[in-house]
mmCIF file of C-alpha atoms in Angstrom:
data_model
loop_
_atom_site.group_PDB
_atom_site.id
_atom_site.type_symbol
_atom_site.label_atom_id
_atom_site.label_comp_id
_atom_site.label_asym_id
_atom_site.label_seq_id
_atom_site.Cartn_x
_atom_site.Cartn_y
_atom_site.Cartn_z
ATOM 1 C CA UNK A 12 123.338 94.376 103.069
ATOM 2 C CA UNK A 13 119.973 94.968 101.010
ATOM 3 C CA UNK A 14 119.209 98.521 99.620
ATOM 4 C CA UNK A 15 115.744 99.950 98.640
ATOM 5 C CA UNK A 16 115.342 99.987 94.818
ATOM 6 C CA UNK A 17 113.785 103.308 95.180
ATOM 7 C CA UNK A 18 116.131 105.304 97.228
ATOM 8 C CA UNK A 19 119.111 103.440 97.257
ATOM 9 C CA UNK A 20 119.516 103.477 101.070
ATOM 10 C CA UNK A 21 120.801 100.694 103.267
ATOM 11 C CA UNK A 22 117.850 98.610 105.261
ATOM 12 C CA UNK A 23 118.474 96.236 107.540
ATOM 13 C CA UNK A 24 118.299 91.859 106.405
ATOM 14 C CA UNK A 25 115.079 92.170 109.193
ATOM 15 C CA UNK A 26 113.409 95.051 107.087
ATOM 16 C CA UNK A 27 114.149 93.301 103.857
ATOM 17 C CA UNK A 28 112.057 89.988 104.952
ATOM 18 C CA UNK A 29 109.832 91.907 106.722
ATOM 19 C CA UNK A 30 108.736 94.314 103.477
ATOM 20 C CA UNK A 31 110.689 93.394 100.732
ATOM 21 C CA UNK A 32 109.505 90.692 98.186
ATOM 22 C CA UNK A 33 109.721 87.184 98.266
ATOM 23 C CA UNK A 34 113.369 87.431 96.673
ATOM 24 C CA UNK A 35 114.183 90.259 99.945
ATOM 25 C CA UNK A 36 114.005 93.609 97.335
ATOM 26 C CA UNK A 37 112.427 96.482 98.753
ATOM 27 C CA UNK A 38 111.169 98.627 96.907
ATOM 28 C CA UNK A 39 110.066 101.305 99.733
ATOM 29 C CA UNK A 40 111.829 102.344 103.124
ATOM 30 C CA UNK A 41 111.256 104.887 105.593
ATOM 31 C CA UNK A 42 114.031 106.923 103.632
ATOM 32 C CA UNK A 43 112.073 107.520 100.959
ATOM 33 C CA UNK A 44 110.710 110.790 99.976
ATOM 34 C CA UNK A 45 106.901 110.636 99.930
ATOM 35 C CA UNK A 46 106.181 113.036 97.007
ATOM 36 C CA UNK A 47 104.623 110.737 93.825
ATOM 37 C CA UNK A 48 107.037 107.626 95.296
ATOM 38 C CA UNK A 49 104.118 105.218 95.629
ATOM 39 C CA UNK A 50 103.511 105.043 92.261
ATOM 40 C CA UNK A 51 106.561 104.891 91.117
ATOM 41 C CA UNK A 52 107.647 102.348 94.032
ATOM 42 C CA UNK A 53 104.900 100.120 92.041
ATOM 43 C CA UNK A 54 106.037 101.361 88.512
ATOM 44 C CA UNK A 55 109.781 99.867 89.282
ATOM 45 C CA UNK A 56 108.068 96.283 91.397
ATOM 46 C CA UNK A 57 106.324 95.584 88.375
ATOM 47 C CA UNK A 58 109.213 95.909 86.027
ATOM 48 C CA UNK A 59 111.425 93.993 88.277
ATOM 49 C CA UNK A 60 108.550 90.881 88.161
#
């Protein structure tokens, strides 16, 4: 099971190879609270890489 490293939630394998990266992390779902996340979605992608 994948989880989004911004929320922690469950998403599907489908969702991960659909929006994750090229090693399946995703690093925004539609659990994720809108409020300043983008940024920080790209904050924590960048670290990871």
């Amino acid at each position: 099971m994948h989880t989004c490293q911004n929320c922690q939630e469950p998403v599907t394998a489908q969702f991960a190879r659909v929006f994750g990266d090229n090693e399946g992390r995703v690093f925004s779902c539609p659990q994720c609270p809108d409020a300043g996340a983008a940024s920080e979605r790209e904050e924590k992608r960048k670290q990871v890489v």
